Amino acid sequence: MRVIQNLYARTAVLLVLLRLSVAQYEHLGYPPGYPYPEQEEYTAPQLDPDTPRIQLRLAGQKRKHNEGRVEVFYNNQWGTVCDDDFNIHAAQVVCRELGYVEAVSWLPSSKYGKGEGPIWFDNVHCTGKEKTLAQCQSNGIGISDCKHSEDVGVVCSDKRIPGFKFLNTLPNHVENLDIHVEDVQIRAILSSYRKRIPVMEGYVEVKDGGKWKQICNKDWTQFNSRVICGMFGFPGERKYNPRVYKMFARRRKPTYWDYSVNCTGNEAHLSSCKLGQAVLEKSNGTCPRGLPVVVSCVPGKDFAPTLMTGFRKAFRQEQPLVRLRGGAIVGEGRVEVLKNGEWGTICDDKWNLLSATVVCRELGFGTAKEALSGGRLGQGMGPVHMNEVECSGFEKSITECSFNKEALGCSHEEDAAVRCNVPKMGFQERLRLSGGRNPYEGRVEVLVERNGSLVWGTVCSEGWRTMEAMVVCRQLGLGFASNAFQETWYWSGEVSADAVVMSGVRCSGTEMSLSHCLHHGAHLSCPKGGGRYAAGVSCSETAPDLVLNPQVVEQTTYMEDRPMFMLQCAYEENCLSSTSSEVPANTYRRLLRFSSQIHNNGQSDFRPKADKHSWVWHDCHRHYHSMEVFTIYDLFSLNGTKVAEGHKASFCLEDSECDEGIEKRYECANFGDQGITVGCWDTYRHDIDCQWVDITDLKPGDYIFQVMQSLSLTLSSPVSLRQTEYLIPPSVRAAAATDLTTLPTSLVKSKRTVKLSVCPVTERTCFYRPAG
């Protein structure tokens, strides 16, 4: 008996451990293609006759379409719900009544703004199983001692209840109700559009009660089309040829949804639009005007197909006044605006979906999926240019919106960011991670065409780097690359996919798909083969973002003539030009010296890859190097030719200074841990050895000065992608233009054009000054 009891106890412990091991990854969610737990099918609620008939909506200053202030329509009037005794069970009832799978959280004290009208429910007590909020216990409908400063809000999950069907319990008040359906799609009808990616034209269909239905075009407006196109990642809509769709509608009888749609045009999602009047079908099953709704959308420049290049790569040259920084995937990032020649950020006060949507459309994306606050996608640098931004939703640029020019009290901890709707390109269906311990890691497997059929296979790991891993993580929507693996024997993967189908992959780090990178094509070359030597990655939702402060470089740059006999240690570390080995010790070298200040504006700390036990001791300088090459300094001629270079090893990577309220974590003293904390920066002063470029052999003239953090070979932390604007004077920008518009954090660059007055080393009056 005791043996059986022990067996039961051990089994229970194992089950608990299994649940805990699964639960630790629940916050990560499920990537596209990864199986979700099965959800129960929706069943229409059966309400007692004495249950009050109400309708719900989410309103207020929303930052996602599936959150907001809980509002109740009852007795011909919208009202709110008091936060007294409200809890997650009540939020669960609200979200499920609106068609969402579950509630994520709830927020008291009018976090989405104060509502108007009566407070219909107070002291609400729910079990979470009720079919409507009206079934929960409360003081009674309309009985409350609350004020609107106590209005409650909820955040619902993104996922909708399968088979959800909108039930209108108030048929005489349709015009007051929001739209709640299971899903929406644009279905390509014409053969010329069916094979195009993304789908830009077709029927607008809503999924209601588990069935796809068309919308009657009675009362359909251009504003409705604008909202639909925005939801699917398109900044605008256009006219289409209705004749061919009339012919198609005659051949195939449409199944119409019961209602029409009424949008104002500035909504970020169809769920924020109002229901139109119920459609009265004729006896032959057609709507009054006889056609289903068709939309034709205009893609942004990054997704527009061209005859020569197909779809353009992500992160190409953006609008001149607005840009996104710090995002892991296309269409997300911290919002930065250009004012008086200086990039700055936007304070998140009053930041909402309306303003975020203006930014997204301005950059060639659709409406905003989410308006983020609190520096969620990293903290910027420079001034806070805009505060309390308020937009109507129809502005062409965020700079046209009204805002408070005073940013008193705003810091970069309040930097606003966006996540935009982008077109579905289908890239995620052609790539997968297999064999990993969680959805964010595994062997890389790609879907390719071989002999007329599609097959899964592996990627050759020869030359596989962080750059390629970044593209994989972005393509799968998994964030940043934390590691690139050249051996994956510990991840079994699919046996049928062991064969190598892609080799010689070389990415710049900016591509939207691994297939956009350079590779061998059908001419495979992989000596080690696939299997255990297949390429693998691990991805992360957060990453450090190392940003050079270019103003510090410019303000501290000067030239120094230094004798060779004082540069022995620097010579041993290859910090001088190659010609230094051919000159006697009593000669001088001319050095362009400067300070560099590297900020971590990301979402996680930066740490060197090497552990302490593997740090390299340099006897001449009497210190350890945690990273052999941390920074690379280059001078280019105006035609892009490198004419001089230097580098700096990391003998001390620490928090020199931090933003207010942030505590230093890394210090080199006493062989301490090295790194850069989020919100801190590491400063290499101009008077440190190797903090220079040897310009002894240069002639007088204008040059491009480039500082680059070279971390690609030693990066252990996840990598963030960011785009750097090179501050080159307009007079030389055209001559110096090189297509380096997009760089990973592992290659943070900043350029300056400098004029060097080079004179004989015997003269001591030479000086440096910026060009222009």
Coordinates of C-alpha atoms in Angstrom, one line a residue, residues 462-662:
E462 CA 28.9 27.0 -43.0
G463 CA 29.4 30.8 -42.5
W464 CA 26.1 31.0 -40.5
R465 CA 26.2 34.2 -38.4
T466 CA 24.1 36.5 -36.2
M467 CA 23.1 38.4 -39.4
E468 CA 21.4 35.4 -40.8
A469 CA 19.8 34.5 -37.5
M470 CA 18.4 38.0 -37.2
V471 CA 16.5 37.5 -40.5
V472 CA 15.2 34.2 -39.4
C473 CA 13.8 35.6 -36.1
R474 CA 12.3 38.5 -37.9
Q475 CA 10.7 36.3 -40.6
L476 CA 9.0 34.2 -37.9
G477 CA 8.0 37.2 -35.9
L478 CA 10.0 36.0 -32.9
G479 CA 11.9 39.2 -32.1
F480 CA 15.7 39.5 -32.0
A481 CA 18.4 36.9 -32.6
S482 CA 20.2 35.8 -29.4
N483 CA 22.4 33.1 -30.9
A484 CA 23.4 31.6 -34.2
F485 CA 24.3 27.9 -34.0
Q486 CA 26.5 26.0 -36.5
E487 CA 25.8 22.7 -34.8
T488 CA 22.3 21.4 -33.9
W489 CA 22.9 17.8 -32.9
Y490 CA 21.0 18.4 -29.7
W491 CA 17.9 19.4 -31.7
S492 CA 16.6 16.4 -33.5
G493 CA 14.3 18.2 -35.9
E494 CA 12.2 16.5 -38.5
V495 CA 14.1 13.4 -39.9
S496 CA 12.4 14.0 -43.3
A497 CA 14.0 17.4 -43.4
D498 CA 17.6 16.5 -42.7
A499 CA 18.7 17.2 -46.3
V500 CA 20.4 20.6 -47.0
V501 CA 18.2 22.7 -49.4
M502 CA 19.9 26.0 -48.9
S503 CA 23.7 26.9 -48.7
G504 CA 26.0 29.8 -48.9
V505 CA 23.5 32.1 -47.1
R506 CA 24.7 35.6 -46.6
C507 CA 22.4 38.3 -45.3
S508 CA 22.9 42.0 -44.7
G509 CA 20.6 41.7 -41.7
T510 CA 17.8 43.9 -43.3
E511 CA 15.9 41.3 -45.3
M512 CA 12.3 40.3 -44.5
S513 CA 12.9 36.7 -45.6
L514 CA 15.8 34.3 -45.7
S515 CA 15.1 33.7 -49.3
H516 CA 16.0 37.4 -50.0
C517 CA 19.6 36.8 -48.8
L518 CA 22.4 35.8 -51.1
H519 CA 22.7 32.0 -51.4
H520 CA 23.8 29.3 -53.8
G521 CA 20.3 28.6 -55.2
A522 CA 20.1 25.2 -56.8
H523 CA 23.9 24.8 -56.8
L524 CA 24.3 23.6 -53.3
S525 CA 27.7 23.3 -51.6
C526 CA 27.8 22.1 -48.1
P527 CA 30.8 19.8 -47.3
K528 CA 29.6 19.0 -43.8
G529 CA 26.1 18.3 -44.9
G530 CA 22.9 18.8 -42.8
G531 CA 21.7 16.8 -39.8
R532 CA 23.8 17.7 -36.8
Y533 CA 25.6 20.5 -38.7
A534 CA 22.4 22.2 -39.9
A535 CA 22.0 25.9 -38.9
G536 CA 20.0 26.8 -35.8
V537 CA 18.9 30.0 -34.0
S538 CA 17.5 31.1 -30.7
C539 CA 15.4 34.3 -30.6
S540 CA 14.4 36.7 -27.8
E541 CA 11.8 39.3 -27.4
T542 CA 14.3 41.8 -25.9
A543 CA 17.7 43.0 -26.9
P544 CA 20.3 45.6 -26.1
D545 CA 20.6 48.5 -28.5
L546 CA 24.0 50.1 -28.5
V547 CA 24.0 53.7 -29.9
L548 CA 27.0 55.9 -30.3
N549 CA 26.6 59.5 -29.2
P550 CA 28.0 61.4 -32.3
Q551 CA 28.1 64.7 -30.6
V552 CA 30.7 63.5 -28.1
V553 CA 32.9 62.3 -31.0
E554 CA 32.6 65.7 -32.7
Q555 CA 33.2 67.8 -29.6
T556 CA 36.3 65.9 -28.4
T557 CA 38.2 65.3 -31.7
Y558 CA 41.7 66.7 -32.0
M559 CA 45.1 65.8 -33.5
E560 CA 48.2 64.9 -31.6
D561 CA 51.7 64.1 -32.7
R562 CA 53.2 61.4 -30.6
P563 CA 56.7 59.8 -30.8
M564 CA 57.0 56.1 -31.8
F565 CA 58.9 55.2 -28.6
M566 CA 55.7 56.1 -26.6
L567 CA 53.5 54.0 -28.7
Q568 CA 55.1 50.5 -28.1
C569 CA 52.0 49.0 -26.5
A570 CA 49.7 50.4 -29.1
Y571 CA 52.0 49.0 -31.8
E572 CA 51.7 45.5 -30.3
E573 CA 48.0 45.8 -30.4
N574 CA 48.0 46.9 -34.1
C575 CA 46.6 50.3 -33.3
L576 CA 48.9 52.1 -35.8
S577 CA 48.9 52.0 -39.5
S578 CA 51.1 49.4 -41.3
T579 CA 53.7 52.0 -42.3
S580 CA 54.6 52.4 -38.6
S581 CA 56.7 49.3 -38.7
E582 CA 59.0 50.9 -41.3
V583 CA 60.0 54.0 -39.4
P584 CA 62.6 54.5 -36.6
A585 CA 61.6 55.0 -32.9
N586 CA 62.4 58.7 -32.9
T587 CA 59.8 59.7 -35.5
Y588 CA 56.3 60.9 -34.8
R589 CA 52.9 59.5 -35.6
R590 CA 50.0 61.9 -36.2
L591 CA 46.8 60.6 -34.4
L592 CA 43.2 61.8 -34.7
R593 CA 42.0 61.4 -31.1
F594 CA 38.5 61.5 -29.8
S595 CA 36.2 60.2 -27.1
S596 CA 33.4 57.7 -27.7
Q597 CA 30.3 57.3 -25.6
I598 CA 28.2 54.1 -26.2
H599 CA 24.6 54.2 -24.9
N600 CA 22.5 51.1 -24.3
N601 CA 19.0 52.3 -25.4
G602 CA 17.6 48.8 -25.7
Q603 CA 15.5 46.6 -23.5
S604 CA 18.2 44.3 -21.9
D605 CA 21.7 44.6 -20.7
F606 CA 24.6 44.1 -23.0
R607 CA 27.2 41.6 -21.9
P608 CA 30.4 40.4 -23.7
K609 CA 30.2 36.8 -24.8
A610 CA 33.4 35.6 -23.3
D611 CA 33.4 34.5 -19.7
K612 CA 35.9 35.8 -17.3
H613 CA 38.1 32.7 -17.4
S614 CA 38.6 33.2 -21.2
W615 CA 39.5 37.0 -21.1
V616 CA 42.8 37.7 -22.7
W617 CA 45.6 39.3 -20.6
H618 CA 47.7 42.0 -22.3
D619 CA 51.0 42.2 -20.5
C620 CA 52.1 45.5 -22.1
H621 CA 48.9 47.4 -21.0
R622 CA 48.5 45.3 -17.9
H623 CA 44.8 44.6 -18.3
Y624 CA 42.3 42.0 -19.6
H625 CA 40.4 42.2 -22.8
S626 CA 36.8 41.0 -22.5
M627 CA 36.3 41.6 -26.2
E628 CA 39.3 41.7 -28.6
V629 CA 37.7 44.2 -31.0
F630 CA 34.9 46.4 -29.5
T631 CA 35.1 49.5 -31.7
I632 CA 36.4 50.1 -35.3
Y633 CA 37.3 53.5 -36.5
D634 CA 37.6 54.3 -40.2
L635 CA 38.3 57.3 -42.4
F636 CA 37.0 57.2 -46.0
S637 CA 37.6 59.5 -48.9
L638 CA 34.5 61.1 -50.4
N639 CA 34.2 58.4 -53.0
G640 CA 34.0 55.7 -50.3
T641 CA 37.6 54.4 -50.3
K642 CA 39.0 53.5 -46.9
V643 CA 42.2 55.5 -46.4
A644 CA 42.8 55.0 -42.7
E645 CA 41.6 52.8 -39.9
G646 CA 41.8 52.0 -36.2
H647 CA 40.3 49.8 -33.6
K648 CA 39.7 49.6 -29.9
A649 CA 39.6 46.4 -27.7
S650 CA 37.3 46.3 -24.7
F651 CA 39.6 46.2 -21.7
C652 CA 36.9 47.7 -19.5
L653 CA 33.2 47.6 -20.5
E654 CA 31.3 49.2 -17.7
D655 CA 28.6 51.7 -16.7
S656 CA 30.4 55.1 -16.8
E657 CA 27.2 57.0 -16.2
C658 CA 23.5 56.3 -16.1
D659 CA 20.2 58.1 -16.6
E660 CA 18.6 59.5 -13.5
G661 CA 17.0 56.8 -11.3
I662 CA 19.1 53.9 -12.9

